[in-house]
Amino acid sequence: MLNMWIVILTLLLKAASLWFLAVALFGLRKPKRYAVCAPRTRFACLVAARNEEAVIGALVESLKKQDYPDALYDIFVIPNNCTDDTESEALCAGAKIFRCFEPVRCKGDALHEAVAWLLPQRYDAFCVFDADNVADEQFLARMNDAFCAGAQVCKGAMRAKNPYDSWLSGCYGLYFTLFDTFFSRARMSCGLSSKLVGTGFAVHRAVLERFGGWNTSTIAEDAEFAAQCAANGVRVCFVPGALTYDEAPNDFAVSLRQRRRWCSGIMDVAVRMDAPLVSALRGNAPLRALDALLIVNAPFLQALTLLPLTLTILSSLVQGTAGTLALTGAVSLTLSTLGLMALAALLAYLGGYRDRRIVRTVAGFPLFMAAWLPLQLVSLVSRTRSWQPIAHTRAVHAESLRGAGFLTTI
């Protein structure tokens, strides 16, 4: 009986894995680029900022230097819960300030108020950035191309702006490239919705009007909004030429805290959005709904992978085959480590991280990926719902990024 349950659970998990693998293979196909269009989309660039005085100026500067008519976009910084000079630094750099009137628990709350205030002002689309970002000068121009082609929600490509600070920051760069290539690009190539991750995305006003504004309640507002799009038949499109650079942590404890917040938030999104996504399976885009359902439940699925392993260990102890299982496990672990290092090398090549310092990142990438499983297990039994800020200190400017040897597009 025990062996039967091991087989059933393993087959279900393998089916989900095969779905992700089959979709990822479409990342090998180069997606069709949007035709270059004359600027006509009027953008509101939104930046929620909490104690970001060290980096907010560099982001605003990169947005002020967009290769896009000044009259067609405005930059709004939304300072919240600040105890530093974020607001004055943003003003000095040339941004406008929106002050929230309600308490802000997380980024979604700040976006809710700002969008509600700006929607009547007839902006065509809203771009969302994190305060530690730097935007490539073509970001708005490439988003304009996508909206002119009929896109409703767009996600740009991401790079780490400090990939050579440490092996850990480099791992974030490879992780971003993994999502850009095998999630967003792959899904764009096969008709699904691209992965909407955190920052560097844009939403057409028609979508926000249809949704009644920005209305997310979890600390994973990006995943929640993406699930809302899937539940309502709205496709997220990948725009690889719209490039954003994000600051990555160098401290492993900080990274664990950040990623645990992501795991907890996405699990809360699954609890909140599973029912609407299941209902959407009967709608006009069932495969997109199914894909979104699997994505938001991925932390649960990955945590469940330990159950067949635990059952297999118990079975081997009962049957007296623990030695054989230990040897098989050691071989499997070695092959998995080598496989992840090979994947890391491929991602470094695809992401344009060509400096020799990336070698330490390739060696450390298996540890970075392995850390997800215990974080998902912890989040499974004890979720965090408070947003704790990550200190950002690397005020990197766009000019230095262009000479860093990793400014490529997927």
Short mmCIF file of C-alpha atoms in Angstrom, two decimals:
data_model
loop_
_atom_site.label_atom_id
_atom_site.label_comp_id
_atom_site.label_asym_id
_atom_site.label_seq_id
_atom_site.Cartn_x
_atom_site.Cartn_y
_atom_site.Cartn_z
CA MET A 1 0.00 0.00 0.00
CA LEU A 2 2.83 2.41 0.92
CA ASN A 3 4.58 1.81 -2.40
CA MET A 4 1.34 2.51 -4.26
CA TRP A 5 0.99 5.95 -2.61
CA ILE A 6 4.64 6.72 -3.38
CA VAL A 7 4.02 5.93 -7.05
CA ILE A 8 0.78 7.96 -7.27
CA LEU A 9 2.25 11.07 -5.61
CA THR A 10 5.45 10.81 -7.64
CA LEU A 11 3.49 10.57 -10.90
CA LEU A 12 1.43 13.66 -10.05
CA LEU A 13 4.55 15.68 -9.24
CA LYS A 14 6.28 14.40 -12.37
CA ALA A 15 3.31 15.50 -14.47
CA ALA A 16 3.64 19.06 -13.15
CA SER A 17 7.40 18.96 -13.77
CA LEU A 18 6.87 17.75 -17.34
CA TRP A 19 4.50 20.66 -17.98
CA PHE A 20 7.16 23.18 -16.91
CA LEU A 21 9.82 21.35 -18.92
CA ALA A 22 7.67 21.20 -22.07
CA VAL A 23 6.92 24.92 -21.83
CA ALA A 24 10.57 25.76 -21.11
CA LEU A 25 11.64 24.13 -24.38
CA PHE A 26 9.86 26.94 -26.23
CA GLY A 27 12.53 29.22 -24.80
CA LEU A 28 14.79 27.85 -27.54
CA ARG A 29 12.59 29.61 -30.09
CA LYS A 30 13.30 33.28 -30.60
CA PRO A 31 10.08 35.25 -30.07
CA LYS A 32 8.80 37.69 -32.65
CA ARG A 33 9.83 41.27 -31.86
CA TYR A 34 7.35 44.10 -31.79
CA ALA A 35 7.60 46.54 -34.69
CA VAL A 36 9.16 49.88 -33.76
CA CYS A 37 6.42 52.51 -33.48
CA ALA A 38 6.38 56.27 -33.12
CA PRO A 39 5.97 57.35 -29.47
CA ARG A 40 2.33 57.79 -28.57
CA THR A 41 1.73 55.98 -25.26
CA ARG A 42 1.55 58.30 -22.26
CA PHE A 43 3.19 56.61 -19.28
CA ALA A 44 3.04 57.12 -15.52
CA CYS A 45 6.15 55.57 -13.93
CA LEU A 46 5.41 54.47 -10.34
CA VAL A 47 8.07 53.80 -7.70
CA ALA A 48 7.09 52.76 -4.19
CA ALA A 49 10.01 53.67 -1.91
CA ARG A 50 10.76 53.02 1.75
CA ASN A 51 14.07 54.39 3.07
CA GLU A 52 15.72 54.38 -0.36
CA GLU A 53 17.68 57.65 -0.27
CA ALA A 54 20.89 55.91 -1.41
CA VAL A 55 19.46 54.58 -4.68
CA ILE A 56 16.31 56.49 -5.64
CA GLY A 57 18.25 59.23 -7.40
CA ALA A 58 19.94 56.80 -9.79
CA LEU A 59 16.61 55.27 -10.82
CA VAL A 60 14.95 58.65 -11.41
CA GLU A 61 18.01 59.77 -13.36
CA SER A 62 17.78 56.70 -15.63
CA LEU A 63 14.09 57.40 -16.21
CA LYS A 64 14.75 61.06 -16.96
CA LYS A 65 17.24 59.95 -19.62
CA GLN A 66 14.78 57.73 -21.52
CA ASP A 67 14.92 57.81 -25.30
CA TYR A 68 11.30 58.90 -25.27
CA PRO A 69 9.58 62.32 -25.45
CA ASP A 70 9.53 64.03 -22.04
CA ALA A 71 5.94 65.18 -22.63
CA LEU A 72 4.73 61.58 -22.79
CA TYR A 73 5.73 60.37 -19.34
CA ASP A 74 5.89 61.39 -15.70
CA ILE A 75 7.79 59.85 -12.79
CA PHE A 76 5.99 59.44 -9.46
CA VAL A 77 7.84 58.32 -6.35
CA ILE A 78 5.59 57.05 -3.55
CA PRO A 79 7.53 57.40 -0.28
CA ASN A 80 6.00 55.38 2.54
CA ASN A 81 7.08 54.68 6.12
CA CYS A 82 10.32 56.58 5.46
CA THR A 83 12.69 57.77 8.18
CA ASP A 84 15.34 59.08 5.80
CA ASP A 85 15.57 61.61 2.93
CA THR A 86 14.04 59.45 0.19
CA GLU A 87 11.51 62.15 -0.71
CA SER A 88 14.01 65.00 -1.00
CA GLU A 89 16.44 62.83 -3.03
CA ALA A 90 13.62 61.92 -5.43
CA LEU A 91 12.59 65.55 -5.80
CA CYS A 92 16.17 66.66 -6.44
CA ALA A 93 16.51 64.01 -9.16
CA GLY A 94 13.38 65.34 -10.89
CA ALA A 95 10.55 63.06 -9.78
CA LYS A 96 7.08 64.04 -8.65
CA ILE A 97 5.92 62.89 -5.22
CA PHE A 98 2.70 61.09 -4.34
CA ARG A 99 2.00 60.82 -0.61
CA CYS A 100 -0.32 58.07 0.57
CA PHE A 101 -3.20 59.01 2.84
CA GLU A 102 -3.85 55.51 4.17
CA PRO A 103 -1.46 53.24 6.13
CA VAL A 104 0.89 51.31 3.81
CA ARG A 105 1.67 47.74 4.83
CA CYS A 106 3.27 46.67 1.59
CA LYS A 107 3.99 47.76 -1.98
CA GLY A 108 0.51 46.78 -3.14
CA ASP A 109 -1.06 49.32 -0.78
CA ALA A 110 1.09 52.12 -2.22
CA LEU A 111 0.19 51.13 -5.78
CA HIS A 112 -3.50 50.96 -4.89
CA GLU A 113 -3.61 54.60 -3.78
CA ALA A 114 -1.39 55.93 -6.55
CA VAL A 115 -3.31 54.19 -9.34
CA ALA A 116 -6.65 55.35 -7.92
CA TRP A 117 -5.41 58.94 -7.99
CA LEU A 118 -3.77 58.78 -11.42
CA LEU A 119 -6.35 56.80 -13.42
CA PRO A 120 -8.60 59.86 -13.96
CA GLN A 121 -5.61 61.78 -15.33
CA ARG A 122 -5.72 59.87 -18.61
CA TYR A 123 -2.37 58.13 -18.62
CA ASP A 124 -2.39 55.32 -21.17
CA ALA A 125 -0.22 52.91 -19.19
CA PHE A 126 1.44 52.55 -15.80
CA CYS A 127 5.01 51.28 -15.37
CA VAL A 128 6.08 49.84 -12.02
CA PHE A 129 9.67 49.91 -10.77
CA ASP A 130 11.45 49.18 -7.50
CA ALA A 131 13.46 52.01 -6.00
CA ASP A 132 16.78 50.15 -6.37
CA ASN A 133 16.32 49.66 -10.13
CA VAL A 134 18.03 51.31 -13.06
CA ALA A 135 16.06 51.38 -16.34
CA ASP A 136 17.72 51.05 -19.73
CA GLU A 137 17.18 54.16 -21.87
CA GLN A 138 15.05 52.16 -24.34
CA PHE A 139 12.62 50.85 -21.70
CA LEU A 140 9.66 53.15 -22.43
CA ALA A 141 10.22 53.08 -26.20
CA ARG A 142 10.04 49.29 -26.30
CA MET A 143 6.99 49.23 -24.03
CA ASN A 144 5.36 51.73 -26.39
CA ASP A 145 5.97 49.32 -29.29
CA ALA A 146 4.19 46.54 -27.40
CA PHE A 147 1.18 48.66 -26.44
CA CYS A 148 0.88 49.97 -29.99
CA ALA A 149 0.72 46.33 -31.11
CA GLY A 150 -2.23 45.69 -28.78
CA ALA A 151 -0.55 44.31 -25.64
CA GLN A 152 -2.37 44.94 -22.35
CA VAL A 153 0.18 43.91 -19.72
CA CYS A 154 3.91 43.81 -20.47
CA LYS A 155 6.93 42.46 -18.60
CA GLY A 156 10.45 43.55 -19.47
CA ALA A 157 13.72 41.64 -19.07
CA MET A 158 15.79 41.85 -15.87
CA ARG A 159 19.48 41.87 -15.01
CA ALA A 160 21.34 42.20 -11.73
CA LYS A 161 23.05 45.59 -11.57
CA ASN A 162 25.76 44.24 -9.22
CA PRO A 163 26.39 40.67 -10.47
CA TYR A 164 30.09 40.67 -9.59
CA ASP A 165 29.83 41.97 -6.01
CA SER A 166 29.63 38.41 -4.69
CA TRP A 167 28.76 34.87 -5.74
CA LEU A 168 25.30 35.42 -4.26
CA SER A 169 24.47 38.61 -6.19
CA GLY A 170 25.63 36.80 -9.32
CA CYS A 171 23.17 33.99 -8.57
CA TYR A 172 20.33 36.50 -8.64
CA GLY A 173 21.49 37.61 -12.08
CA LEU A 174 21.39 34.01 -13.33
CA TYR A 175 18.01 33.51 -11.65
CA PHE A 176 16.59 36.54 -13.49
CA THR A 177 17.91 35.14 -16.79
CA LEU A 178 16.33 31.78 -15.99
CA PHE A 179 12.93 33.45 -15.68
CA ASP A 180 13.44 35.68 -18.72
CA THR A 181 14.42 32.78 -20.96
CA PHE A 182 12.61 29.67 -19.77
CA PHE A 183 9.51 31.29 -18.29
CA SER A 184 8.78 34.60 -20.02
CA ARG A 185 10.35 34.08 -23.44
CA ALA A 186 9.17 30.46 -23.57
CA ARG A 187 5.59 31.39 -22.71
CA MET A 188 5.60 34.26 -25.19
CA SER A 189 6.64 31.78 -27.89
CA CYS A 190 3.87 29.26 -27.17
CA GLY A 191 0.94 31.60 -26.53
CA LEU A 192 0.88 31.53 -22.73
CA SER A 193 1.35 34.49 -20.37
CA SER A 194 4.87 35.58 -19.49
CA LYS A 195 6.04 35.48 -15.87
CA LEU A 196 5.34 38.77 -14.14
CA VAL A 197 8.12 39.23 -11.60
CA GLY A 198 8.24 42.16 -9.22
CA THR A 199 9.46 45.10 -11.22
CA GLY A 200 9.94 46.46 -14.72
CA PHE A 201 6.41 45.83 -15.94
CA ALA A 202 3.66 47.98 -17.43
CA VAL A 203 -0.14 47.79 -17.39
CA HIS A 204 -2.55 49.44 -19.81
CA ARG A 205 -5.17 51.69 -18.23
CA ALA A 206 -7.97 49.57 -19.77
CA VAL A 207 -6.92 46.60 -17.61
CA LEU A 208 -6.83 48.67 -14.43
CA GLU A 209 -10.22 50.19 -15.23
CA ARG A 210 -11.62 46.71 -15.79
CA PHE A 211 -10.15 45.50 -12.46
CA GLY A 212 -11.33 48.59 -10.59
CA GLY A 213 -7.78 49.82 -10.00
CA TRP A 214 -4.84 48.04 -8.41
CA ASN A 215 -6.26 45.70 -5.79
CA THR A 216 -3.80 43.25 -4.25
CA SER A 217 -3.66 42.28 -0.59
CA THR A 218 -0.69 39.89 -0.26
CA ILE A 219 3.00 40.73 0.06
CA ALA A 220 3.52 39.10 -3.36
CA GLU A 221 1.59 41.78 -5.28
CA ASP A 222 3.24 40.86 -8.59
CA ALA A 223 2.18 37.20 -8.43
CA GLU A 224 -1.29 38.17 -7.23
CA PHE A 225 -1.81 40.64 -10.06
CA ALA A 226 -0.54 38.08 -12.59
CA ALA A 227 -3.04 35.55 -11.22
CA GLN A 228 -5.82 38.16 -11.51
CA CYS A 229 -4.84 38.66 -15.15
CA ALA A 230 -4.95 34.91 -15.83
CA ALA A 231 -8.31 34.55 -14.08
CA ASN A 232 -9.72 37.33 -16.28
CA GLY A 233 -8.23 36.19 -19.58
CA VAL A 234 -5.63 38.99 -19.78
CA ARG A 235 -2.32 37.93 -21.32
CA VAL A 236 1.05 39.14 -19.98
CA CYS A 237 3.45 39.78 -22.88
CA PHE A 238 7.25 39.63 -22.73
CA VAL A 239 9.17 42.66 -24.02
CA PRO A 240 12.87 41.67 -23.96
CA GLY A 241 14.08 45.06 -25.18
CA ALA A 242 12.62 46.78 -22.08
CA LEU A 243 15.49 46.11 -19.71
CA THR A 244 15.63 46.78 -15.95
CA TYR A 245 18.60 46.31 -13.62
CA ASP A 246 17.86 45.21 -10.04
CA GLU A 247 20.13 45.31 -6.97
CA ALA A 248 20.83 41.83 -5.60
CA PRO A 249 21.71 41.03 -1.95
CA ASN A 250 25.24 40.06 -0.98
CA ASP A 251 24.35 38.66 2.43
CA PHE A 252 22.99 35.10 2.51
CA ALA A 253 20.83 35.73 5.61
CA VAL A 254 19.23 38.74 3.88
CA SER A 255 18.65 36.61 0.79
CA LEU A 256 16.92 33.92 2.85
CA ARG A 257 14.68 36.51 4.50
CA GLN A 258 13.78 38.02 1.13
CA ARG A 259 13.07 34.69 -0.52
CA ARG A 260 11.04 33.44 2.42
CA ARG A 261 8.85 36.53 1.96
CA TRP A 262 8.44 35.60 -1.70
CA CYS A 263 7.53 31.99 -0.84
CA SER A 264 5.03 33.03 1.83
CA GLY A 265 3.48 35.64 -0.43
CA ILE A 266 3.02 33.27 -3.36
CA MET A 267 1.48 30.62 -1.10
CA ASP A 268 -1.01 33.24 0.10
CA VAL A 269 -1.72 34.12 -3.54
CA ALA A 270 -2.47 30.45 -4.24
CA VAL A 271 -4.92 30.27 -1.35
CA ARG A 272 -6.61 33.46 -2.54
CA MET A 273 -6.61 32.82 -6.30
CA ASP A 274 -6.89 29.04 -6.78
CA ALA A 275 -10.70 29.11 -6.97
CA PRO A 276 -10.86 31.92 -9.62
CA LEU A 277 -8.12 30.19 -11.64
CA VAL A 278 -9.95 26.85 -11.54
CA SER A 279 -13.08 28.65 -12.74
CA ALA A 280 -11.04 30.21 -15.56
CA LEU A 281 -10.20 26.71 -16.84
CA ARG A 282 -13.64 26.83 -18.43
CA GLY A 283 -12.99 30.25 -20.02
CA ASN A 284 -11.47 31.40 -23.31
CA ALA A 285 -7.84 30.75 -22.31
CA PRO A 286 -7.81 27.51 -20.28
CA LEU A 287 -4.12 26.73 -20.85
CA ARG A 288 -3.07 30.14 -19.53
CA ALA A 289 -5.25 29.59 -16.47
CA LEU A 290 -3.76 26.11 -15.95
CA ASP A 291 -0.23 27.48 -16.29
CA ALA A 292 -0.96 30.26 -13.81
CA LEU A 293 -2.50 27.72 -11.43
CA LEU A 294 0.66 25.61 -11.53
CA ILE A 295 2.93 28.64 -11.11
CA VAL A 296 1.23 30.00 -7.98
CA ASN A 297 1.11 26.50 -6.50
CA ALA A 298 4.73 25.71 -7.38
CA PRO A 299 5.99 26.32 -3.79
CA PHE A 300 3.45 23.79 -2.49
CA LEU A 301 4.40 21.30 -5.21
CA GLN A 302 8.12 21.67 -4.51
CA ALA A 303 7.58 21.24 -0.77
CA LEU A 304 5.58 18.09 -1.51
CA THR A 305 8.57 16.56 -3.31
CA LEU A 306 9.94 15.68 0.12
CA LEU A 307 6.94 13.47 0.85
CA PRO A 308 7.73 10.75 -1.75
CA LEU A 309 11.37 10.91 -0.61
CA THR A 310 10.34 10.42 3.02
CA LEU A 311 8.02 7.57 2.08
CA THR A 312 10.78 5.96 0.00
CA ILE A 313 13.22 6.15 2.92
CA LEU A 314 10.65 4.56 5.25
CA SER A 315 9.98 1.84 2.71
CA SER A 316 13.70 1.10 2.30
CA LEU A 317 14.15 0.86 6.08
CA VAL A 318 11.28 -1.61 6.28
CA GLN A 319 12.65 -3.65 3.37
CA GLY A 320 16.30 -3.47 4.49
CA THR A 321 17.56 -1.63 1.38
CA ALA A 322 18.78 1.56 3.06
CA GLY A 323 22.36 1.06 1.82
CA THR A 324 21.31 0.87 -1.80
CA LEU A 325 19.09 3.92 -1.37
CA ALA A 326 21.96 5.91 0.20
CA LEU A 327 24.24 5.08 -2.73
CA THR A 328 21.54 6.00 -5.24
CA GLY A 329 20.90 9.25 -3.39
CA ALA A 330 24.57 10.19 -3.39
CA VAL A 331 24.83 9.59 -7.14
CA SER A 332 21.61 11.54 -7.75
CA LEU A 333 22.85 14.48 -5.62
CA THR A 334 26.16 14.59 -7.46
CA LEU A 335 24.48 14.55 -10.87
CA SER A 336 21.98 17.21 -9.78
CA THR A 337 24.78 19.48 -8.56
CA LEU A 338 26.72 19.10 -11.81
CA GLY A 339 23.52 19.66 -13.78
CA LEU A 340 22.77 22.90 -11.92
CA MET A 341 26.32 24.12 -12.49
CA ALA A 342 25.95 23.40 -16.20
CA LEU A 343 22.64 25.29 -16.22
CA ALA A 344 24.34 28.18 -14.40
CA ALA A 345 27.05 28.34 -17.06
CA LEU A 346 24.38 28.43 -19.79
CA LEU A 347 22.48 31.18 -17.98
CA ALA A 348 25.68 33.20 -17.57
CA TYR A 349 26.21 32.99 -21.32
CA LEU A 350 22.60 33.88 -22.17
CA GLY A 351 22.53 36.76 -19.69
CA GLY A 352 25.79 38.22 -20.96
CA TYR A 353 27.68 37.76 -17.68
CA ARG A 354 31.09 37.19 -19.24
CA ASP A 355 33.46 38.45 -16.54
CA ARG A 356 35.59 35.64 -15.06
CA ARG A 357 34.23 36.48 -11.60
CA ILE A 358 31.03 34.74 -12.63
CA VAL A 359 32.84 31.39 -12.17
CA ARG A 360 32.30 31.57 -8.39
CA THR A 361 28.61 32.17 -9.05
CA VAL A 362 28.41 29.09 -11.28
CA ALA A 363 29.97 27.05 -8.46
CA GLY A 364 27.58 28.47 -5.87
CA PHE A 365 24.39 28.28 -7.94
CA PRO A 366 23.41 24.76 -6.69
CA LEU A 367 23.44 26.08 -3.10
CA PHE A 368 21.35 29.09 -4.11
CA MET A 369 18.73 26.86 -5.72
CA ALA A 370 18.81 24.23 -2.94
CA ALA A 371 17.95 26.93 -0.38
CA TRP A 372 14.47 27.29 -1.89
CA LEU A 373 13.25 23.92 -0.54
CA PRO A 374 13.73 24.57 3.21
CA LEU A 375 12.29 28.08 2.76
CA GLN A 376 9.18 26.59 1.17
CA LEU A 377 8.86 24.05 3.99
CA VAL A 378 9.15 26.77 6.62
CA SER A 379 6.59 28.92 4.76
CA LEU A 380 4.28 25.93 4.53
CA VAL A 381 3.92 25.79 8.32
CA SER A 382 4.67 29.40 9.29
CA ARG A 383 4.03 32.20 6.83
CA THR A 384 5.39 35.69 7.12
CA ARG A 385 2.95 38.42 6.15
CA SER A 386 4.97 41.45 7.16
CA TRP A 387 7.06 43.28 4.59
CA GLN A 388 10.58 43.83 5.91
CA PRO A 389 12.70 46.25 3.86
CA ILE A 390 15.96 45.14 2.23
CA ALA A 391 18.69 47.78 2.51
CA HIS A 392 19.84 49.04 -0.91
CA THR A 393 23.13 50.90 -1.18
CA ARG A 394 24.45 50.39 -4.74
CA ALA A 395 23.64 53.62 -6.59
CA VAL A 396 24.80 52.33 -9.98
CA HIS A 397 24.23 54.63 -12.95
CA ALA A 398 23.17 53.55 -16.43
CA GLU A 399 26.42 54.73 -18.03
CA SER A 400 28.51 52.33 -15.93
CA LEU A 401 26.17 49.43 -16.73
CA ARG A 402 26.69 49.92 -20.46
CA GLY A 403 30.36 49.27 -20.02
CA ALA A 404 30.02 46.33 -17.65
CA GLY A 405 29.92 43.61 -20.30
CA PHE A 406 26.45 42.24 -19.58
CA LEU A 407 24.11 44.65 -21.34
CA THR A 408 22.42 42.21 -23.70
CA THR A 409 18.81 41.37 -24.44
CA ILE A 410 17.29 37.93 -24.61
#
